[in-house]
Amino acid sequence: MTARPERVVENLNHALHERLRADPRLYVLGEDIADPYGGAFKVTRGLSDADPGRVIATPISENGIAGVASGLALAGDAAIVEIMFGDFAGLAFDQVLNFASKSVSMYGRPHPMRLVVRLPSGGGRGYGPTHSQSLLKHFIGIPGLSLFELSPFHDNRAVLARMLDLGEPCVFVEDKVLYTRRQATGGRLDDLFDYGFLGAEDVGPAHVYVDDGGDVDCLLVAPGGVADRAVAAMRELLLHHEISCRLVVPSRLYPVEAEALVSAARRASYVCVVEESTAGGTWGAEVAHVLHERLWGRLRRPVRLVHSADSVIPAAVHLEREVLVQAGTIRDAVLADLRAERSPV
Amino acid sequence: MTDHLATPTIEKAPDSPPAAADLATMLLIRHFELALLDLFARGELHGTTHTCLGQEYVPVALAPLLTARDYVFSNHRGHGHYIARFGDPAGLLAEIMGRAGGVCHGVGGSQHVFRDRYLSTGVQGESLPVATGVALHLKREEPGALALAYIGDGTWGEGAVYEALNMAALWRLPLLVVVENNGIAQSTPTTAELAGTIGGRAAAFGCAHLRVENTDPAEIRAVAGPLVERVREGVPLVLEFVTNRLGPHSKGDDTRPAAELSRVRAADWHARGSGAEFAAADAAAAARIAALVAEVAARPPAVWSRA
């Protein structure tokens, strides 16, 4: 009997352990991250027992913690900060926007800043309006700042190493619903879909497909947190509507890694970008811009954006479901567009 | 209460002239700042700048208490901090004028300067948590070194100050907070923006506090020096200078009443200077800065190489 794949939270935890062992200048900071509690979502379990000097439970001070981490990075150390709920990154925004990311370049010459700000994010767990948001759109387009998202396809050992090696601050969005899922392994997702990587395994965008070589009706582009909802929509679209889709799941969301997306989009006539952020000024809009710029005249429709409603995120489960992107939301958007495409004028 | 938590005060000293070397640096900063205001008035600088006229003695007093291993975090009003540390008015002037040889190639300008272990930022309070992080680094990697952060009285309105003081005191970090309490935050008098006292706020975190009303660098060092040495052992200190901002907040924005302006001018260390030696030193600094302005203004524009 083969062992079951790691849960995503275990993979991330192992990755943190590995980074701390590999890099004697790395610190991990955050509220309630120390053992025996090990963090609100147990991502940091065992870390402070392994290295109490470099794994530091902090006061409730998001701005301060982000600043302390920036100071460590400025002095040549590296730091990973956990913001207990990603929503609270609002309190740390100045340090990320005006200090950490600016310090890479605003002094007239490059100055490396090895810093990762982890944001447990997203809804689906009934935590209500200030504990359920995905703030990724608020971190897009900041010079010197990269934006990554946790995904079940990507090994966090490689992703964390990549973020720290960049030498510029990174925000790492971690959809909370992923923590208890299992990592994808072996190239086979389920009875219908296979997956692979566009570019370097574990850090390049992952893609999910039925037929690796063929063209498809629709390319879905989605961050890790909504990938499972995208796959569920792909299954229904194929089995019930004979619409073939391919899914691309980037590890780095911003700057948009255009080449892989453009190559994938060339093999589809229609592209739909999915994300959990609420409407307005979204990551999907940035992806659409990149694709329109490169593929205008080739795509048969404008890139479709699918995101959560323009709304606060309610606590009650039925109300929350109405606001957040569901598999059905994606399916309906693709169906509506492709049916319109196929209808006689 | 342990002795380090007491709040001593260095009272205003008799008007003895500063030692020659200190006076020379103070005058260099004074004429540097006057030259900037003059360049603005003549339309030769753009953007903004915040001069430290009246406050020059603060970084001059502290400079010999620091070593090259110490970090200094400056703020928007930082020209004196830079010149006292490096004695490099040319690099700073070129930076502010966007000319070749600027310490940050013209990208940072007046408020964003980074050189060796000196860094300034333009956001109030932002540097205190950063300095705390650097102090955490120093405690582990370079025991005996400290991180100094300059702030003003107005900065005490920012929450970042309290988050940083809490962590620095809790973790016994070598953090020195130097407060230039010049009685006014842009246009708002301290009495209209600060409840309680800075000493009281330091005490709330168990931080040592020293209030300095003196303007003589040697006398300041004699009292502050031992407390700065304790910072190196992990006893954070809030060192508060009661000082005067002689000029406007930035360029021409001074709404203080005439009586208040008369008071700060009367308290100015420069106005109390007298005698032939003082006059000679003053003239020498003025001439050096005038020559520097001419030389830097003739330089080509700064080039930013992004790679």
mmCIF file of N, CA, C and O in Angstrom, chain A residues 24-25 27 29 51 53-54 56-65 67-72 74-75 77 94-95 98-99 103 105-111, chain B residues 71 73 103-105 107-108 112-116 119-121 123 125-127 129-130 132-134 136-137 140-141 160 163 166-167 170-171 304-307:
data_model
loop_
_atom_site.group_PDB
_atom_site.id
_atom_site.type_symbol
_atom_site.label_atom_id
_atom_site.label_comp_id
_atom_site.label_asym_id
_atom_site.label_seq_id
_atom_site.Cartn_x
_atom_site.Cartn_y
_atom_site.Cartn_z
ATOM 1 N N PRO A 24 20.537 29.530 7.999
ATOM 2 C CA PRO A 24 20.681 29.960 9.396
ATOM 3 C C PRO A 24 20.334 31.424 9.618
ATOM 4 O O PRO A 24 20.269 31.877 10.759
ATOM 5 N N ARG A 25 20.081 32.166 8.548
ATOM 6 C CA ARG A 25 19.725 33.589 8.715
ATOM 7 C C ARG A 25 18.235 33.839 8.535
ATOM 8 O O ARG A 25 17.802 34.981 8.466
ATOM 9 N N TYR A 27 14.365 33.892 9.722
ATOM 10 C CA TYR A 27 13.475 33.990 10.883
ATOM 11 C C TYR A 27 12.032 33.740 10.440
ATOM 12 O O TYR A 27 11.675 34.047 9.294
ATOM 13 N N LEU A 29 8.251 34.804 11.899
ATOM 14 C CA LEU A 29 7.586 35.666 12.882
ATOM 15 C C LEU A 29 6.081 35.626 12.689
ATOM 16 O O LEU A 29 5.604 35.524 11.551
ATOM 17 N N ASP A 51 13.664 25.543 16.660
ATOM 18 C CA ASP A 51 14.583 26.684 16.706
ATOM 19 C C ASP A 51 13.930 27.882 17.387
ATOM 20 O O ASP A 51 13.469 28.818 16.714
ATOM 21 N N GLY A 53 15.060 30.393 18.836
ATOM 22 C CA GLY A 53 15.687 31.702 18.653
ATOM 23 C C GLY A 53 15.263 32.404 17.381
ATOM 24 O O GLY A 53 15.281 33.625 17.298
ATOM 25 N N ARG A 54 14.879 31.632 16.368
ATOM 26 C CA ARG A 54 14.556 32.246 15.078
ATOM 27 C C ARG A 54 13.077 32.109 14.715
ATOM 28 O O ARG A 54 12.676 32.516 13.626
ATOM 29 N N ILE A 56 9.641 33.283 16.237
ATOM 30 C CA ILE A 56 9.278 34.209 17.299
ATOM 31 C C ILE A 56 7.794 34.527 17.272
ATOM 32 O O ILE A 56 7.277 35.058 16.283
ATOM 33 N N ALA A 57 7.120 34.184 18.364
ATOM 34 C CA ALA A 57 5.728 34.591 18.533
ATOM 35 C C ALA A 57 5.714 36.050 18.960
ATOM 36 O O ALA A 57 6.416 36.432 19.891
ATOM 37 N N THR A 58 4.932 36.842 18.291
ATOM 38 C CA THR A 58 4.973 38.290 18.467
ATOM 39 C C THR A 58 3.717 38.809 19.151
ATOM 40 O O THR A 58 2.715 38.101 19.224
ATOM 41 N N PRO A 59 3.756 40.047 19.611
ATOM 42 C CA PRO A 59 2.514 40.705 20.030
ATOM 43 C C PRO A 59 1.554 40.859 18.836
ATOM 44 O O PRO A 59 1.953 40.645 17.689
ATOM 45 N N ILE A 60 0.344 41.256 19.105
ATOM 46 C CA ILE A 60 -0.643 41.507 18.047
ATOM 47 C C ILE A 60 -0.303 42.859 17.421
ATOM 48 O O ILE A 60 -0.784 43.904 17.863
ATOM 49 N N SER A 61 0.553 42.835 16.432
ATOM 50 C CA SER A 61 1.131 44.070 15.883
ATOM 51 C C SER A 61 1.518 43.835 14.425
ATOM 52 O O SER A 61 2.704 43.776 14.098
ATOM 53 N N GLU A 62 0.535 43.738 13.548
ATOM 54 C CA GLU A 62 0.856 43.378 12.162
ATOM 55 C C GLU A 62 1.824 44.365 11.514
ATOM 56 O O GLU A 62 2.762 43.975 10.826
ATOM 57 N N ASN A 63 1.570 45.644 11.720
ATOM 58 C CA ASN A 63 2.461 46.655 11.164
ATOM 59 C C ASN A 63 3.869 46.469 11.735
ATOM 60 O O ASN A 63 4.859 46.450 11.002
ATOM 61 N N GLY A 64 3.940 46.301 13.038
ATOM 62 C CA GLY A 64 5.237 46.148 13.693
ATOM 63 C C GLY A 64 5.979 44.906 13.234
ATOM 64 O O GLY A 64 7.186 44.942 12.996
ATOM 65 N N ILE A 65 5.251 43.812 13.099
ATOM 66 C CA ILE A 65 5.900 42.561 12.690
ATOM 67 C C ILE A 65 6.453 42.692 11.270
ATOM 68 O O ILE A 65 7.575 42.263 10.974
ATOM 69 N N GLY A 67 7.356 45.335 9.875
ATOM 70 C CA GLY A 67 8.520 46.227 9.955
ATOM 71 C C GLY A 67 9.739 45.521 10.517
ATOM 72 O O GLY A 67 10.854 45.688 10.013
ATOM 73 N N VAL A 68 9.545 44.727 11.557
ATOM 74 C CA VAL A 68 10.664 43.976 12.132
ATOM 75 C C VAL A 68 11.240 43.041 11.078
ATOM 76 O O VAL A 68 12.467 42.938 10.906
ATOM 77 N N ALA A 69 10.366 42.356 10.356
ATOM 78 C CA ALA A 69 10.830 41.453 9.296
ATOM 79 C C ALA A 69 11.589 42.235 8.230
ATOM 80 O O ALA A 69 12.613 41.766 7.711
ATOM 81 N N SER A 70 11.106 43.420 7.915
ATOM 82 C CA SER A 70 11.796 44.258 6.933
ATOM 83 C C SER A 70 13.179 44.653 7.437
ATOM 84 O O SER A 70 14.143 44.708 6.663
ATOM 85 N N GLY A 71 13.273 44.933 8.726
ATOM 86 C CA GLY A 71 14.566 45.284 9.302
ATOM 87 C C GLY A 71 15.547 44.123 9.236
ATOM 88 O O GLY A 71 16.727 44.304 8.925
ATOM 89 N N LEU A 72 15.046 42.925 9.522
ATOM 90 C CA LEU A 72 15.905 41.741 9.408
ATOM 91 C C LEU A 72 16.379 41.587 7.964
ATOM 92 O O LEU A 72 17.566 41.345 7.709
ATOM 93 N N LEU A 74 16.570 43.870 5.680
ATOM 94 C CA LEU A 74 17.457 44.981 5.344
ATOM 95 C C LEU A 74 18.882 44.689 5.780
ATOM 96 O O LEU A 74 19.849 45.025 5.090
ATOM 97 N N ALA A 75 19.010 44.040 6.941
ATOM 98 C CA ALA A 75 20.335 43.771 7.503
ATOM 99 C C ALA A 75 20.956 42.495 6.937
ATOM 100 O O ALA A 75 22.014 42.084 7.402
ATOM 101 N N ASP A 77 19.443 39.380 6.780
ATOM 102 C CA ASP A 77 18.771 38.147 7.157
ATOM 103 C C ASP A 77 17.601 37.919 6.192
ATOM 104 O O ASP A 77 17.410 38.679 5.240
ATOM 105 N N ASP A 94 1.468 49.445 4.935
ATOM 106 C CA ASP A 94 2.494 50.485 4.747
ATOM 107 C C ASP A 94 3.890 49.880 4.702
ATOM 108 O O ASP A 94 4.713 50.270 3.862
ATOM 109 N N GLN A 95 4.157 48.958 5.599
ATOM 110 C CA GLN A 95 5.506 48.371 5.622
ATOM 111 C C GLN A 95 5.800 47.611 4.330
ATOM 112 O O GLN A 95 6.938 47.609 3.857
ATOM 113 N N ASN A 98 5.388 50.697 1.274
ATOM 114 C CA ASN A 98 6.272 51.876 1.300
ATOM 115 C C ASN A 98 7.667 51.594 1.828
ATOM 116 O O ASN A 98 8.564 52.409 1.647
ATOM 117 N N PHE A 99 7.829 50.479 2.521
ATOM 118 C CA PHE A 99 9.193 50.211 2.983
ATOM 119 C C PHE A 99 9.825 49.016 2.283
ATOM 120 O O PHE A 99 10.798 49.153 1.548
ATOM 121 N N SER A 103 12.407 49.547 -0.739
ATOM 122 C CA SER A 103 13.825 49.526 -0.372
ATOM 123 C C SER A 103 14.670 48.743 -1.367
ATOM 124 O O SER A 103 15.885 48.912 -1.420
ATOM 125 N N SER A 105 14.701 49.181 -4.476
ATOM 126 C CA SER A 105 15.182 50.017 -5.579
ATOM 127 C C SER A 105 15.231 51.517 -5.314
ATOM 128 O O SER A 105 15.895 52.233 -6.044
ATOM 129 N N MET A 106 14.568 52.016 -4.270
ATOM 130 C CA MET A 106 14.429 53.484 -4.200
ATOM 131 C C MET A 106 15.690 54.198 -3.743
ATOM 132 O O MET A 106 15.732 55.428 -3.708
ATOM 133 N N TYR A 107 16.705 53.434 -3.369
ATOM 134 C CA TYR A 107 17.944 54.091 -2.973
ATOM 135 C C TYR A 107 18.948 54.139 -4.118
ATOM 136 O O TYR A 107 20.147 54.321 -3.907
ATOM 137 N N GLY A 108 18.432 53.920 -5.333
ATOM 138 C CA GLY A 108 19.247 54.166 -6.515
ATOM 139 C C GLY A 108 20.094 52.995 -6.972
ATOM 140 O O GLY A 108 20.710 53.051 -8.027
ATOM 141 N N ARG A 109 20.126 51.941 -6.148
ATOM 142 C CA ARG A 109 20.859 50.730 -6.540
ATOM 143 C C ARG A 109 20.116 49.571 -5.883
ATOM 144 O O ARG A 109 19.465 49.751 -4.854
ATOM 145 N N PRO A 110 20.219 48.376 -6.491
ATOM 146 C CA PRO A 110 19.451 47.249 -5.932
ATOM 147 C C PRO A 110 19.914 46.911 -4.524
ATOM 148 O O PRO A 110 21.118 46.902 -4.242
ATOM 149 N N HIS A 111 18.957 46.672 -3.644
ATOM 150 C CA HIS A 111 19.282 46.174 -2.311
ATOM 151 C C HIS A 111 18.363 44.988 -2.047
ATOM 152 O O HIS A 111 17.156 45.154 -1.956
ATOM 153 N N TYR B 71 23.467 51.180 13.256
ATOM 154 C CA TYR B 71 22.562 51.644 12.204
ATOM 155 C C TYR B 71 21.906 52.949 12.641
ATOM 156 O O TYR B 71 21.557 53.103 13.813
ATOM 157 N N PHE B 73 18.630 55.311 11.531
ATOM 158 C CA PHE B 73 17.425 55.504 10.721
ATOM 159 C C PHE B 73 16.978 56.944 10.866
ATOM 160 O O PHE B 73 16.607 57.385 11.953
ATOM 161 N N VAL B 103 24.182 60.483 -3.590
ATOM 162 C CA VAL B 103 24.428 59.256 -2.828
ATOM 163 C C VAL B 103 23.456 58.139 -3.229
ATOM 164 O O VAL B 103 23.793 56.962 -3.111
ATOM 165 N N CYS B 104 22.289 58.486 -3.742
ATOM 166 C CA CYS B 104 21.344 57.474 -4.242
ATOM 167 C C CYS B 104 20.973 57.753 -5.705
ATOM 168 O O CYS B 104 19.864 57.444 -6.149
ATOM 169 N N HIS B 105 21.877 58.338 -6.430
ATOM 170 C CA HIS B 105 21.711 58.571 -7.874
ATOM 171 C C HIS B 105 20.433 59.343 -8.216
ATOM 172 O O HIS B 105 19.841 59.141 -9.276
ATOM 173 N N VAL B 107 17.492 59.074 -7.064
ATOM 174 C CA VAL B 107 16.211 58.362 -6.943
ATOM 175 C C VAL B 107 15.534 58.701 -5.618
ATOM 176 O O VAL B 107 14.320 58.882 -5.537
ATOM 177 N N GLY B 108 16.319 58.804 -4.572
ATOM 178 C CA GLY B 108 15.741 58.999 -3.245
ATOM 179 C C GLY B 108 15.452 60.447 -2.910
ATOM 180 O O GLY B 108 14.475 60.755 -2.237
ATOM 181 N N HIS B 112 14.903 60.066 1.077
ATOM 182 C CA HIS B 112 15.130 58.616 0.973
ATOM 183 C C HIS B 112 16.587 58.373 0.642
ATOM 184 O O HIS B 112 16.960 58.277 -0.520
ATOM 185 N N VAL B 113 17.380 58.297 1.695
ATOM 186 C CA VAL B 113 18.829 58.189 1.527
ATOM 187 C C VAL B 113 19.296 56.910 2.220
ATOM 188 O O VAL B 113 18.883 56.617 3.343
ATOM 189 N N PHE B 114 20.135 56.166 1.533
ATOM 190 C CA PHE B 114 20.662 54.915 2.087
ATOM 191 C C PHE B 114 22.140 54.862 1.755
ATOM 192 O O PHE B 114 22.515 54.946 0.583
ATOM 193 N N ARG B 115 22.943 54.760 2.784
ATOM 194 C CA ARG B 115 24.384 54.630 2.582
ATOM 195 C C ARG B 115 24.950 53.869 3.771
ATOM 196 O O ARG B 115 24.697 54.253 4.921
ATOM 197 N N ASP B 116 25.712 52.823 3.486
ATOM 198 C CA ASP B 116 26.268 51.996 4.556
ATOM 199 C C ASP B 116 25.152 51.631 5.548
ATOM 200 O O ASP B 116 24.172 51.048 5.157
ATOM 201 N N LEU B 119 20.000 55.073 6.852
ATOM 202 C CA LEU B 119 18.856 54.985 5.941
ATOM 203 C C LEU B 119 17.774 55.951 6.399
ATOM 204 O O LEU B 119 17.489 56.056 7.598
ATOM 205 N N SER B 120 17.166 56.662 5.449
ATOM 206 C CA SER B 120 16.025 57.509 5.807
ATOM 207 C C SER B 120 14.825 57.140 4.951
ATOM 208 O O SER B 120 14.968 56.639 3.838
ATOM 209 N N THR B 121 13.642 57.345 5.514
ATOM 210 C CA THR B 121 12.404 57.137 4.763
ATOM 211 C C THR B 121 11.491 58.330 5.006
ATOM 212 O O THR B 121 11.673 59.076 5.961
ATOM 213 N N VAL B 123 8.112 58.277 5.539
ATOM 214 C CA VAL B 123 6.824 58.017 6.190
ATOM 215 C C VAL B 123 7.011 58.039 7.707
ATOM 216 O O VAL B 123 7.822 57.292 8.249
ATOM 217 N N GLY B 125 7.121 57.388 11.419
ATOM 218 C CA GLY B 125 6.953 56.219 12.282
ATOM 219 C C GLY B 125 7.331 54.905 11.631
ATOM 220 O O GLY B 125 7.532 53.913 12.311
ATOM 221 N N GLU B 126 7.428 54.913 10.310
ATOM 222 C CA GLU B 126 7.664 53.664 9.588
ATOM 223 C C GLU B 126 8.984 53.007 9.987
ATOM 224 O O GLU B 126 9.098 51.778 9.995
ATOM 225 N N SER B 127 9.985 53.801 10.299
ATOM 226 C CA SER B 127 11.311 53.226 10.530
ATOM 227 C C SER B 127 11.454 52.596 11.913
ATOM 228 O O SER B 127 12.393 51.840 12.137
ATOM 229 N N PRO B 129 9.603 50.205 13.616
ATOM 230 C CA PRO B 129 9.596 48.741 13.561
ATOM 231 C C PRO B 129 10.779 48.186 12.764
ATOM 232 O O PRO B 129 11.324 47.138 13.121
ATOM 233 N N VAL B 130 11.188 48.888 11.724
ATOM 234 C CA VAL B 130 12.337 48.414 10.934
ATOM 235 C C VAL B 130 13.603 48.439 11.790
ATOM 236 O O VAL B 130 14.388 47.485 11.815
ATOM 237 N N THR B 132 13.701 48.216 14.914
ATOM 238 C CA THR B 132 13.548 47.137 15.896
ATOM 239 C C THR B 132 13.991 45.809 15.293
ATOM 240 O O THR B 132 14.645 44.998 15.956
ATOM 241 N N GLY B 133 13.641 45.584 14.040
ATOM 242 C CA GLY B 133 14.089 44.359 13.353
ATOM 243 C C GLY B 133 15.599 44.337 13.188
ATOM 244 O O GLY B 133 16.244 43.298 13.390
ATOM 245 N N VAL B 134 16.166 45.477 12.854
ATOM 246 C CA VAL B 134 17.628 45.547 12.742
ATOM 247 C C VAL B 134 18.268 45.310 14.116
ATOM 248 O O VAL B 134 19.280 44.613 14.234
ATOM 249 N N LEU B 136 17.085 43.471 16.439
ATOM 250 C CA LEU B 136 16.979 42.022 16.667
ATOM 251 C C LEU B 136 18.126 41.302 15.959
ATOM 252 O O LEU B 136 18.765 40.401 16.522
ATOM 253 N N HIS B 137 18.388 41.725 14.733
ATOM 254 C CA HIS B 137 19.519 41.171 13.981
ATOM 255 C C HIS B 137 20.833 41.429 14.725
ATOM 256 O O HIS B 137 21.652 40.528 14.896
ATOM 257 N N ARG B 140 21.613 39.389 17.866
ATOM 258 C CA ARG B 140 22.021 38.007 17.614
ATOM 259 C C ARG B 140 23.382 37.921 16.913
ATOM 260 O O ARG B 140 24.210 37.095 17.266
ATOM 261 N N GLU B 141 23.564 38.796 15.910
ATOM 262 C CA GLU B 141 24.732 38.660 15.038
ATOM 263 C C GLU B 141 25.905 39.558 15.436
ATOM 264 O O GLU B 141 27.049 39.229 15.139
ATOM 265 N N ALA B 160 2.729 52.679 14.909
ATOM 266 C CA ALA B 160 3.956 51.912 14.696
ATOM 267 C C ALA B 160 4.969 52.161 15.813
ATOM 268 O O ALA B 160 5.738 51.272 16.183
ATOM 269 N N GLU B 163 4.012 49.858 18.761
ATOM 270 C CA GLU B 163 4.271 48.449 18.453
ATOM 271 C C GLU B 163 5.769 48.167 18.556
ATOM 272 O O GLU B 163 6.197 47.144 19.089
ATOM 273 N N ASN B 166 7.103 48.386 22.240
ATOM 274 C CA ASN B 166 6.674 47.190 22.978
ATOM 275 C C ASN B 166 7.601 46.017 22.688
ATOM 276 O O ASN B 166 8.091 45.343 23.596
ATOM 277 N N MET B 167 7.862 45.781 21.409
ATOM 278 C CA MET B 167 8.707 44.639 21.052
ATOM 279 C C MET B 167 10.158 44.859 21.493
ATOM 280 O O MET B 167 10.807 43.932 21.976
ATOM 281 N N LEU B 170 10.250 44.392 25.248
ATOM 282 C CA LEU B 170 9.926 43.000 25.567
ATOM 283 C C LEU B 170 11.103 42.081 25.260
ATOM 284 O O LEU B 170 11.421 41.175 26.031
ATOM 285 N N TRP B 171 11.747 42.342 24.142
ATOM 286 C CA TRP B 171 12.820 41.449 23.681
ATOM 287 C C TRP B 171 14.211 41.976 24.059
ATOM 288 O O TRP B 171 15.205 41.410 23.645
ATOM 289 N N TRP B 304 20.487 56.943 -13.407
ATOM 290 C CA TRP B 304 20.006 55.812 -12.611
ATOM 291 C C TRP B 304 20.193 54.540 -13.417
ATOM 292 O O TRP B 304 19.515 54.332 -14.419
ATOM 293 N N SER B 305 21.120 53.714 -13.005
ATOM 294 C CA SER B 305 21.317 52.418 -13.639
ATOM 295 C C SER B 305 20.552 51.385 -12.831
ATOM 296 O O SER B 305 20.912 51.076 -11.701
ATOM 297 N N ARG B 306 19.467 50.873 -13.415
ATOM 298 C CA ARG B 306 18.559 50.042 -12.629
ATOM 299 C C ARG B 306 19.097 48.651 -12.350
ATOM 300 O O ARG B 306 18.617 47.975 -11.454
ATOM 301 N N ALA B 307 20.031 48.198 -13.153
ATOM 302 C CA ALA B 307 20.476 46.804 -12.991
ATOM 303 C C ALA B 307 21.313 46.649 -11.724
ATOM 304 O O ALA B 307 21.964 47.579 -11.278
#
